[in-house]
């Protein structure tokens, strides 16, 4: 059993690397990350806005039958679009044991660091959202130690408001 776990961990990392590398080559011609709403901030209200400039927004990524992305908003439906004010710190995490995740905003993420957000159940990742706008993202999650169906992904949407 220990041999399987030692092989599966690196396999998950290779899966993440393959997705990230594939996305990097496809992004210049890919409309996947473009929002089409003319006024995306109009969907934002207190019901779907997470955190503030003084309180972080925590987003949990779970590997279930698929993948669920759920911000720390009461009664929020997983994978729905949510809003965050510019300047807010967003903590991406997985509460499920032995689960790794990758969040990819494409070529123009709403934070200053380049690249995808990669973490797991033993390491959450935090970024400060500095760029206002509407962002589509892809979230993937893998369960270490699973034999089949260990990885899945989902697309979701984040609106970064002007912070007022």
GROMACS .gro file of N, CA and C in nm:
model
  492
    1UNK      N    1   0.082  -0.119   0.000
    1UNK     CA    2   0.000   0.000   0.000
    1UNK      C    3   0.087   0.125   0.000
    2UNK      N    4   0.197   0.122   0.070
    2UNK     CA    5   0.286   0.238   0.076
    2UNK      C    6   0.346   0.268  -0.061
    3UNK      N    7   0.370   0.163  -0.141
    3UNK     CA    8   0.425   0.184  -0.274
    3UNK      C    9   0.326   0.263  -0.360
    4UNK      N   10   0.197   0.231  -0.350
    4UNK     CA   11   0.097   0.304  -0.428
    4UNK      C   12   0.093   0.450  -0.391
    5UNK      N   13   0.095   0.481  -0.262
    5UNK     CA   14   0.091   0.621  -0.220
    5UNK      C   15   0.214   0.696  -0.267
    6UNK      N   16   0.331   0.631  -0.265
    6UNK     CA   17   0.451   0.702  -0.306
    6UNK      C   18   0.452   0.727  -0.457
    7UNK      N   19   0.379   0.649  -0.533
    7UNK     CA   20   0.371   0.667  -0.677
    7UNK      C   21   0.262   0.769  -0.712
    8UNK      N   22   0.153   0.769  -0.638
    8UNK     CA   23   0.039   0.854  -0.672
    8UNK      C   24   0.070   1.001  -0.647
    9UNK      N   25   0.140   1.033  -0.542
    9UNK     CA   26   0.175   1.174  -0.515
    9UNK      C   27   0.245   1.238  -0.634
   10UNK      N   28   0.355   1.177  -0.683
   10UNK     CA   29   0.420   1.234  -0.800
   10UNK      C   30   0.331   1.236  -0.925
   11UNK      N   31   0.242   1.137  -0.938
   11UNK     CA   32   0.150   1.136  -1.052
   11UNK      C   33   0.058   1.258  -1.048
   12UNK      N   34   0.011   1.293  -0.929
   12UNK     CA   35  -0.074   1.413  -0.916
   12UNK      C   36   0.004   1.537  -0.956
   13UNK      N   37   0.129   1.545  -0.912
   13UNK     CA   38   0.211   1.660  -0.950
   13UNK      C   39   0.232   1.667  -1.100
   14UNK      N   40   0.254   1.550  -1.162
   14UNK     CA   41   0.270   1.547  -1.308
   14UNK      C   42   0.141   1.590  -1.378
   15UNK      N   43   0.025   1.549  -1.324
   15UNK     CA   44  -0.103   1.589  -1.381
   15UNK      C   45  -0.117   1.740  -1.376
   16UNK      N   46  -0.088   1.800  -1.258
   16UNK     CA   47  -0.096   1.945  -1.245
   16UNK      C   48   0.001   2.013  -1.343
   17UNK      N   49   0.123   1.962  -1.352
   17UNK     CA   50   0.222   2.021  -1.441
   17UNK      C   51   0.177   2.012  -1.588
   18UNK      N   52   0.118   1.899  -1.626
   18UNK     CA   53   0.072   1.882  -1.764
   18UNK      C   54  -0.041   1.979  -1.796
   19UNK      N   55  -0.134   1.994  -1.703
   19UNK     CA   56  -0.244   2.089  -1.725
   19UNK      C   57  -0.190   2.231  -1.734
   20UNK      N   58  -0.101   2.266  -1.643
   20UNK     CA   59  -0.046   2.401  -1.641
   20UNK      C   60   0.034   2.429  -1.768
   21UNK      N   61   0.116   2.333  -1.810
   21UNK     CA   62   0.196   2.352  -1.931
   21UNK      C   63   0.105   2.359  -2.054
   22UNK      N   64   0.003   2.274  -2.061
   22UNK     CA   65  -0.090   2.277  -2.172
   22UNK      C   66  -0.164   2.409  -2.178
   23UNK      N   67  -0.204   2.458  -2.062
   23UNK     CA   68  -0.275   2.586  -2.057
   23UNK      C   69  -0.184   2.699  -2.101
   24UNK      N   70  -0.060   2.693  -2.066
   24UNK     CA   71   0.034   2.800  -2.101
   24UNK      C   72   0.049   2.811  -2.253
   25UNK      N   73   0.049   2.697  -2.322
   25UNK     CA   74   0.062   2.701  -2.468
   25UNK      C   75  -0.069   2.740  -2.535
   26UNK      N   76  -0.182   2.710  -2.473
   26UNK     CA   77  -0.312   2.736  -2.535
   26UNK      C   78  -0.366   2.876  -2.506
   27UNK      N   79  -0.315   2.941  -2.405
   27UNK     CA   80  -0.376   3.065  -2.359
   27UNK      C   81  -0.381   3.179  -2.459
   28UNK      N   82  -0.279   3.204  -2.540
   28UNK     CA   83  -0.288   3.320  -2.628
   28UNK      C   84  -0.409   3.317  -2.721
   29UNK      N   85  -0.458   3.200  -2.761
   29UNK     CA   86  -0.572   3.191  -2.851
   29UNK      C   87  -0.697   3.142  -2.780
   30UNK      N   88  -0.697   3.137  -2.650
   30UNK     CA   89  -0.806   3.075  -2.575
   30UNK      C   90  -0.895   3.182  -2.512
   31UNK      N   91  -1.025   3.177  -2.544
   31UNK     CA   92  -1.121   3.270  -2.487
   31UNK      C   93  -1.180   3.219  -2.356
   32UNK      N   94  -1.131   3.107  -2.309
   32UNK     CA   95  -1.184   3.042  -2.189
   32UNK      C   96  -1.187   3.136  -2.069
   33UNK      N   97  -1.094   3.226  -2.058
   33UNK     CA   98  -1.080   3.310  -1.939
   33UNK      C   99  -1.143   3.449  -1.954
   34UNK      N  100  -1.213   3.473  -2.065
   34UNK     CA  101  -1.273   3.603  -2.088
   34UNK      C  102  -1.418   3.606  -2.044
   35UNK      N  103  -1.455   3.705  -1.965
   35UNK     CA  104  -1.595   3.724  -1.925
   35UNK      C  105  -1.666   3.804  -2.034
   36UNK      N  106  -1.792   3.774  -2.055
   36UNK     CA  107  -1.866   3.841  -2.162
   36UNK      C  108  -1.971   3.939  -2.111
   37UNK      N  109  -1.991   3.946  -1.980
   37UNK     CA  110  -2.090   4.038  -1.925
   37UNK      C  111  -2.047   4.183  -1.947
   38UNK      N  112  -2.139   4.270  -1.993
   38UNK     CA  113  -2.102   4.410  -2.016
   38UNK      C  114  -2.075   4.486  -1.885
   39UNK      N  115  -2.143   4.449  -1.778
   39UNK     CA  116  -2.125   4.515  -1.648
   39UNK      C  117  -2.122   4.408  -1.539
   40UNK      N  118  -2.011   4.337  -1.523
   40UNK     CA  119  -2.007   4.223  -1.431
   40UNK      C  120  -2.030   4.261  -1.284
   41UNK      N  121  -1.997   4.384  -1.245
   41UNK     CA  122  -2.019   4.424  -1.105
   41UNK      C  123  -2.168   4.430  -1.070
   42UNK      N  124  -2.254   4.432  -1.171
   42UNK     CA  125  -2.398   4.438  -1.143
   42UNK      C  126  -2.449   4.309  -1.079
   43UNK      N  127  -2.375   4.199  -1.091
   43UNK     CA  128  -2.418   4.075  -1.026
   43UNK      C  129  -2.379   4.070  -0.878
   44UNK      N  130  -2.295   4.165  -0.833
   44UNK     CA  131  -2.245   4.163  -0.697
   44UNK      C  132  -2.342   4.225  -0.598
   45UNK      N  133  -2.357   4.158  -0.485
   45UNK     CA  134  -2.440   4.208  -0.375
   45UNK      C  135  -2.383   4.152  -0.245
   46UNK      N  136  -2.442   4.185  -0.133
   46UNK     CA  137  -2.394   4.133  -0.005
   46UNK      C  138  -2.413   3.982   0.003
   47UNK      N  139  -2.502   3.927  -0.077
   47UNK     CA  140  -2.531   3.783  -0.075
   47UNK      C  141  -2.419   3.701  -0.139
   48UNK      N  142  -2.345   3.759  -0.234
   48UNK     CA  143  -2.241   3.682  -0.303
   48UNK      C  144  -2.103   3.749  -0.298
   49UNK      N  145  -2.083   3.841  -0.204
   49UNK     CA  146  -1.952   3.906  -0.189
   49UNK      C  147  -1.881   3.845  -0.069
   50UNK      N  148  -1.755   3.810  -0.089
   50UNK     CA  149  -1.677   3.738   0.012
   50UNK      C  150  -1.565   3.827   0.066
   51UNK      N  151  -1.549   3.827   0.198
   51UNK     CA  152  -1.439   3.900   0.261
   51UNK      C  153  -1.449   4.050   0.246
   52UNK      N  154  -1.341   4.116   0.286
   52UNK     CA  155  -1.327   4.262   0.273
   52UNK      C  156  -1.178   4.294   0.276
   53UNK      N  157  -1.145   4.419   0.266
   53UNK     CA  158  -1.003   4.454   0.269
   53UNK      C  159  -0.941   4.425   0.405
   54UNK      N  160  -1.023   4.408   0.510
   54UNK     CA  161  -0.970   4.377   0.644
   54UNK      C  162  -0.995   4.231   0.686
   55UNK      N  163  -1.085   4.161   0.616
   55UNK     CA  164  -1.116   4.021   0.647
   55UNK      C  165  -1.094   3.938   0.521
   56UNK      N  166  -1.009   3.834   0.528
   56UNK     CA  167  -0.984   3.754   0.408
   56UNK      C  168  -1.107   3.674   0.363
   57UNK      N  169  -1.111   3.645   0.237
   57UNK     CA  170  -1.212   3.555   0.180
   57UNK      C  171  -1.147   3.418   0.171
   58UNK      N  172  -1.208   3.318   0.231
   58UNK     CA  173  -1.156   3.182   0.224
   58UNK      C  174  -1.237   3.104   0.122
   59UNK      N  175  -1.168   3.041   0.029
   59UNK     CA  176  -1.234   2.963  -0.075
   59UNK      C  177  -1.188   2.819  -0.061
   60UNK      N  178  -1.284   2.730  -0.038
   60UNK     CA  179  -1.251   2.589  -0.021
   60UNK      C  180  -1.276   2.514  -0.151
   61UNK      N  181  -1.176   2.434  -0.189
   61UNK     CA  182  -1.186   2.351  -0.308
   61UNK      C  183  -1.193   2.206  -0.262
   62UNK      N  184  -1.301   2.138  -0.301
   62UNK     CA  185  -1.322   2.000  -0.260
   62UNK      C  186  -1.331   1.910  -0.382
   63UNK      N  187  -1.277   1.791  -0.367
   63UNK     CA  188  -1.291   1.688  -0.470
   63UNK      C  189  -1.404   1.598  -0.424
   64UNK      N  190  -1.520   1.607  -0.488
   64UNK     CA  191  -1.636   1.525  -0.456
   64UNK      C  192  -1.663   1.438  -0.577
   65UNK      N  193  -1.786   1.432  -0.625
   65UNK     CA  194  -1.813   1.363  -0.751
   65UNK      C  195  -1.743   1.435  -0.865
   66UNK      N  196  -1.724   1.563  -0.848
   66UNK     CA  197  -1.649   1.648  -0.940
   66UNK      C  198  -1.558   1.733  -0.854
   67UNK      N  199  -1.564   1.863  -0.875
   67UNK     CA  200  -1.490   1.958  -0.792
   67UNK      C  201  -1.588   2.067  -0.751
   68UNK      N  202  -1.580   2.109  -0.626
   68UNK     CA  203  -1.662   2.222  -0.583
   68UNK      C  204  -1.573   2.334  -0.532
   69UNK      N  205  -1.609   2.456  -0.570
   69UNK     CA  206  -1.539   2.577  -0.528
   69UNK      C  207  -1.641   2.658  -0.448
   70UNK      N  208  -1.612   2.676  -0.316
   70UNK     CA  209  -1.709   2.741  -0.228
   70UNK      C  210  -1.641   2.848  -0.144
   71UNK      N  211  -1.672   2.976  -0.168
   71UNK     CA  212  -1.619   3.083  -0.084
   71UNK      C  213  -1.691   3.085   0.052
   72UNK      N  214  -1.631   3.153   0.149
   72UNK     CA  215  -1.687   3.157   0.285
   72UNK      C  216  -1.803   3.257   0.292
   73UNK      N  217  -1.911   3.222   0.223
   73UNK     CA  218  -2.033   3.302   0.220
   73UNK      C  219  -2.145   3.209   0.266
   74UNK      N  220  -2.222   3.247   0.369
   74UNK     CA  221  -2.330   3.160   0.417
   74UNK      C  222  -2.429   3.123   0.305
   75UNK      N  223  -2.467   2.996   0.301
   75UNK     CA  224  -2.566   2.943   0.207
   75UNK      C  225  -2.528   2.963   0.060
   76UNK      N  226  -2.400   2.968   0.032
   76UNK     CA  227  -2.354   2.989  -0.105
   76UNK      C  228  -2.356   2.856  -0.181
   77UNK      N  229  -2.405   2.858  -0.304
   77UNK     CA  230  -2.407   2.740  -0.389
   77UNK      C  231  -2.270   2.724  -0.456
   78UNK      N  232  -2.210   2.609  -0.438
   78UNK     CA  233  -2.077   2.582  -0.494
   78UNK      C  234  -2.073   2.610  -0.644
   79UNK      N  235  -1.960   2.660  -0.689
   79UNK     CA  236  -1.927   2.684  -0.829
   79UNK      C  237  -2.002   2.801  -0.892
   80UNK      N  238  -2.084   2.874  -0.815
   80UNK     CA  239  -2.148   2.994  -0.868
   80UNK      C  240  -2.047   3.108  -0.870
   81UNK      N  241  -2.076   3.209  -0.950
   81UNK     CA  242  -1.992   3.329  -0.954
   81UNK      C  243  -1.998   3.399  -0.818
   82UNK      N  244  -1.884   3.452  -0.776
   82UNK     CA  245  -1.881   3.528  -0.651
   82UNK      C  246  -1.796   3.652  -0.669
   83UNK      N  247  -1.811   3.746  -0.575
   83UNK     CA  248  -1.745   3.875  -0.586
   83UNK      C  249  -1.652   3.896  -0.467
   84UNK      N  250  -1.545   3.972  -0.493
   84UNK     CA  251  -1.447   4.007  -0.390
   84UNK      C  252  -1.404   4.151  -0.419
   85UNK      N  253  -1.390   4.230  -0.314
   85UNK     CA  254  -1.345   4.368  -0.332
   85UNK      C  255  -1.194   4.371  -0.358
   86UNK      N  256  -1.152   4.461  -0.446
   86UNK     CA  257  -1.010   4.478  -0.476
   86UNK      C  258  -0.936   4.510  -0.345
   87UNK      N  259  -0.820   4.449  -0.327
   87UNK     CA  260  -0.741   4.467  -0.205
   87UNK      C  261  -0.766   4.359  -0.101
   88UNK      N  262  -0.862   4.270  -0.128
   88UNK     CA  263  -0.894   4.161  -0.035
   88UNK      C  264  -0.798   4.045  -0.055
   89UNK      N  265  -0.756   3.986   0.055
   89UNK     CA  266  -0.675   3.864   0.051
   89UNK      C  267  -0.768   3.745   0.036
   90UNK      N  268  -0.739   3.658  -0.059
   90UNK     CA  269  -0.818   3.536  -0.079
   90UNK      C  270  -0.730   3.417  -0.043
   91UNK      N  271  -0.780   3.335   0.048
   91UNK     CA  272  -0.710   3.215   0.092
   91UNK      C  273  -0.775   3.096   0.023
   92UNK      N  274  -0.700   3.028  -0.063
   92UNK     CA  275  -0.748   2.909  -0.133
   92UNK      C  276  -0.701   2.789  -0.052
   93UNK      N  277  -0.794   2.696  -0.024
   93UNK     CA  278  -0.757   2.582   0.059
   93UNK      C  279  -0.840   2.460   0.022
   94UNK      N  280  -0.793   2.346   0.070
   94UNK     CA  281  -0.869   2.222   0.059
   94UNK      C  282  -0.882   2.166   0.199
   95UNK      N  283  -1.003   2.146   0.244
   95UNK     CA  284  -1.026   2.090   0.376
   95UNK      C  285  -1.026   1.939   0.376
   96UNK      N  286  -1.023   1.878   0.259
   96UNK     CA  287  -1.025   1.732   0.248
   96UNK      C  288  -0.884   1.677   0.260
   97UNK      N  289  -0.869   1.571   0.336
   97UNK     CA  290  -0.739   1.510   0.360
   97UNK      C  291  -0.679   1.459   0.228
   98UNK      N  292  -0.550   1.480   0.212
   98UNK     CA  293  -0.472   1.431   0.097
   98UNK      C  294  -0.526   1.479  -0.038
   99UNK      N  295  -0.572   1.603  -0.043
   99UNK     CA  296  -0.625   1.659  -0.167
   99UNK      C  297  -0.542   1.779  -0.210
  100UNK      N  298  -0.493   1.773  -0.332
  100UNK     CA  299  -0.419   1.886  -0.390
  100UNK      C  300  -0.509   1.963  -0.484
  101UNK      N  301  -0.477   2.090  -0.505
  101UNK     CA  302  -0.558   2.172  -0.595
  101UNK      C  303  -0.472   2.264  -0.679
  102UNK      N  304  -0.532   2.309  -0.790
  102UNK     CA  305  -0.470   2.406  -0.880
  102UNK      C  306  -0.580   2.500  -0.926
  103UNK      N  307  -0.556   2.631  -0.915
  103UNK     CA  308  -0.651   2.732  -0.961
  103UNK      C  309  -0.580   2.814  -1.068
  104UNK      N  310  -0.638   2.817  -1.188
  104UNK     CA  311  -0.573   2.883  -1.301
  104UNK      C  312  -0.664   2.992  -1.357
  105UNK      N  313  -0.615   3.116  -1.353
  105UNK     CA  314  -0.687   3.231  -1.407
  105UNK      C  315  -0.640   3.267  -1.548
  106UNK      N  316  -0.553   3.187  -1.606
  106UNK     CA  317  -0.507   3.216  -1.741
  106UNK      C  318  -0.398   3.321  -1.744
  107UNK      N  319  -0.383   3.390  -1.857
  107UNK     CA  320  -0.271   3.480  -1.876
  107UNK      C  321  -0.277   3.610  -1.797
  108UNK      N  322  -0.396   3.649  -1.749
  108UNK     CA  323  -0.410   3.776  -1.677
  108UNK      C  324  -0.485   3.757  -1.546
  109UNK      N  325  -0.418   3.705  -1.444
  109UNK     CA  326  -0.487   3.681  -1.316
  109UNK      C  327  -0.516   3.813  -1.243
  110UNK      N  328  -0.608   3.809  -1.146
  110UNK     CA  329  -0.643   3.930  -1.072
  110UNK      C  330  -0.545   3.964  -0.960
  111UNK      N  331  -0.432   3.900  -0.955
  111UNK     CA  332  -0.329   3.924  -0.855
  111UNK      C  333  -0.197   3.949  -0.927
  112UNK      N  334  -0.096   3.999  -0.856
  112UNK     CA  335   0.028   4.040  -0.921
  112UNK      C  336   0.124   3.924  -0.951
  113UNK      N  337   0.122   3.819  -0.873
  113UNK     CA  338   0.212   3.706  -0.898
  113UNK      C  339   0.171   3.635  -1.027
  114UNK      N  340   0.268   3.584  -1.099
  114UNK     CA  341   0.238   3.512  -1.223
  114UNK      C  342   0.209   3.366  -1.195
  115UNK      N  343   0.129   3.306  -1.279
  115UNK     CA  344   0.106   3.163  -1.272
  115UNK      C  345  -0.015   3.123  -1.191
  116UNK      N  346  -0.036   2.992  -1.190
  116UNK     CA  347  -0.150   2.933  -1.121
  116UNK      C  348  -0.124   2.927  -0.970
  117UNK      N  349  -0.232   2.908  -0.896
  117UNK     CA  350  -0.225   2.890  -0.751
  117UNK      C  351  -0.228   2.741  -0.725
  118UNK      N  352  -0.124   2.688  -0.663
  118UNK     CA  353  -0.113   2.544  -0.639
  118UNK      C  354  -0.098   2.521  -0.490
  119UNK      N  355  -0.181   2.433  -0.435
  119UNK     CA  356  -0.176   2.404  -0.292
  119UNK      C  357  -0.238   2.269  -0.262
  120UNK      N  358  -0.269   2.249  -0.136
  120UNK     CA  359  -0.328   2.122  -0.096
  120UNK      C  360  -0.381   2.128   0.046
  121UNK      N  361  -0.425   2.013   0.093
  121UNK     CA  362  -0.484   2.007   0.226
  121UNK      C  363  -0.385   2.046   0.335
  122UNK      N  364  -0.258   2.030   0.307
  122UNK     CA  365  -0.156   2.068   0.406
  122UNK      C  366  -0.093   2.203   0.376
  123UNK      N  367  -0.137   2.271   0.270
  123UNK     CA  368  -0.083   2.404   0.242
  123UNK      C  369  -0.183   2.489   0.163
  124UNK      N  370  -0.244   2.580   0.236
  124UNK     CA  371  -0.333   2.676   0.170
  124UNK      C  372  -0.247   2.783   0.103
  125UNK      N  373  -0.306   2.853   0.009
  125UNK     CA  374  -0.236   2.958  -0.064
  125UNK      C  375  -0.317   3.087  -0.056
  126UNK      N  376  -0.249   3.198  -0.035
  126UNK     CA  377  -0.316   3.327  -0.022
  126UNK      C  378  -0.263   3.424  -0.127
  127UNK      N  379  -0.355   3.495  -0.191
  127UNK     CA  380  -0.319   3.600  -0.286
  127UNK      C  381  -0.406   3.722  -0.258
  128UNK      N  382  -0.353   3.840  -0.283
  128UNK     CA  383  -0.430   3.964  -0.269
  128UNK      C  384  -0.476   4.004  -0.408
  129UNK      N  385  -0.607   4.023  -0.423
  129UNK     CA  386  -0.663   4.060  -0.552
  129UNK      C  387  -0.644   4.210  -0.574
  130UNK      N  388  -0.568   4.243  -0.677
  130UNK     CA  389  -0.530   4.382  -0.700
  130UNK      C  390  -0.589   4.441  -0.828
  131UNK      N  391  -0.645   4.356  -0.914
  131UNK     CA  392  -0.694   4.403  -1.044
  131UNK      C  393  -0.845   4.387  -1.054
  132UNK      N  394  -0.913   4.495  -1.076
  132UNK     CA  395  -1.058   4.496  -1.088
  132UNK      C  396  -1.099   4.431  -1.220
  133UNK      N  397  -1.213   4.361  -1.219
  133UNK     CA  398  -1.265   4.303  -1.342
  133UNK      C  399  -1.334   4.171  -1.319
  134UNK      N  400  -1.373   4.109  -1.429
  134UNK     CA  401  -1.440   3.980  -1.426
  134UNK      C  402  -1.341   3.874  -1.473
  135UNK      N  403  -1.329   3.766  -1.399
  135UNK     CA  404  -1.229   3.663  -1.428
  135UNK      C  405  -1.293   3.525  -1.425
  136UNK      N  406  -1.273   3.450  -1.531
  136UNK     CA  407  -1.310   3.309  -1.531
  136UNK      C  408  -1.185   3.233  -1.487
  137UNK      N  409  -1.207   3.126  -1.412
  137UNK     CA  410  -1.093   3.045  -1.370
  137UNK      C  411  -1.131   2.898  -1.372
  138UNK      N  412  -1.029   2.816  -1.377
  138UNK     CA  413  -1.045   2.672  -1.374
  138UNK      C  414  -0.983   2.622  -1.244
  139UNK      N  415  -1.057   2.538  -1.171
  139UNK     CA  416  -1.007   2.480  -1.047
  139UNK      C  417  -1.003   2.329  -1.062
  140UNK      N  418  -0.889   2.271  -1.033
  140UNK     CA  419  -0.873   2.126  -1.038
  140UNK      C  420  -0.836   2.073  -0.901
  141UNK      N  421  -0.876   1.950  -0.873
  141UNK     CA  422  -0.842   1.887  -0.746
  141UNK      C  423  -0.813   1.740  -0.769
  142UNK      N  424  -0.715   1.689  -0.695
  142UNK     CA  425  -0.677   1.548  -0.703
  142UNK      C  426  -0.669   1.491  -0.562
  143UNK      N  427  -0.712   1.367  -0.548
  143UNK     CA  428  -0.701   1.298  -0.421
  143UNK      C  429  -0.582   1.203  -0.430
  144UNK      N  430  -0.488   1.220  -0.340
  144UNK     CA  431  -0.372   1.133  -0.335
  144UNK      C  432  -0.414   0.997  -0.280
  145UNK      N  433  -0.364   0.891  -0.339
  145UNK     CA  434  -0.393   0.757  -0.291
  145UNK      C  435  -0.510   0.691  -0.359
  146UNK      N  436  -0.585   0.763  -0.438
  146UNK     CA  437  -0.698   0.703  -0.509
  146UNK      C  438  -0.646   0.631  -0.633
  147UNK      N  439  -0.709   0.523  -0.668
  147UNK     CA  440  -0.663   0.445  -0.783
  147UNK      C  441  -0.719   0.500  -0.914
  148UNK      N  442  -0.851   0.524  -0.919
  148UNK     CA  443  -0.909   0.576  -1.042
  148UNK      C  444  -0.992   0.699  -1.011
  149UNK      N  445  -1.006   0.785  -1.109
  149UNK     CA  446  -1.086   0.906  -1.091
  149UNK      C  447  -1.031   0.999  -0.985
  150UNK      N  448  -0.898   1.007  -0.974
  150UNK     CA  449  -0.840   1.087  -0.868
  150UNK      C  450  -0.851   1.236  -0.893
  151UNK      N  451  -0.863   1.278  -1.018
  151UNK     CA  452  -0.860   1.421  -1.049
  151UNK      C  453  -0.985   1.464  -1.126
  152UNK      N  454  -1.023   1.589  -1.103
  152UNK     CA  455  -1.135   1.649  -1.176
  152UNK      C  456  -1.115   1.799  -1.176
  153UNK      N  457  -1.193   1.870  -1.259
  153UNK     CA  458  -1.183   2.016  -1.262
  153UNK      C  459  -1.320   2.077  -1.290
  154UNK      N  460  -1.331   2.207  -1.261
  154UNK     CA  461  -1.454   2.281  -1.284
  154UNK      C  462  -1.416   2.425  -1.321
  155UNK      N  463  -1.500   2.490  -1.399
  155UNK     CA  464  -1.480   2.630  -1.433
  155UNK      C  465  -1.576   2.714  -1.349
  156UNK      N  466  -1.530   2.830  -1.306
  156UNK     CA  467  -1.613   2.919  -1.226
  156UNK      C  468  -1.577   3.063  -1.261
  157UNK      N  469  -1.638   3.159  -1.190
  157UNK     CA  470  -1.618   3.300  -1.223
  157UNK      C  471  -1.603   3.381  -1.096
  158UNK      N  472  -1.514   3.480  -1.100
  158UNK     CA  473  -1.487   3.571  -0.990
  158UNK      C  474  -1.493   3.714  -1.043
  159UNK      N  475  -1.565   3.800  -0.972
  159UNK     CA  476  -1.570   3.943  -1.008
  159UNK      C  477  -1.498   4.020  -0.899
  160UNK      N  478  -1.397   4.097  -0.938
  160UNK     CA  479  -1.324   4.181  -0.843
  160UNK      C  480  -1.379   4.322  -0.861
  161UNK      N  481  -1.442   4.373  -0.753
  161UNK     CA  482  -1.506   4.504  -0.759
  161UNK      C  483  -1.406   4.613  -0.721
  162UNK      N  484  -1.446   4.736  -0.737
  162UNK     CA  485  -1.356   4.849  -0.713
  162UNK      C  486  -1.326   4.872  -0.565
  163UNK      N  487  -1.391   4.800  -0.474
  163UNK     CA  488  -1.357   4.810  -0.334
  163UNK      C  489  -1.432   4.916  -0.256
  164UNK      N  490  -1.527   4.982  -0.318
  164UNK     CA  491  -1.604   5.087  -0.249
  164UNK      C  492  -1.725   5.028  -0.181
   0.00000   0.00000   0.00000
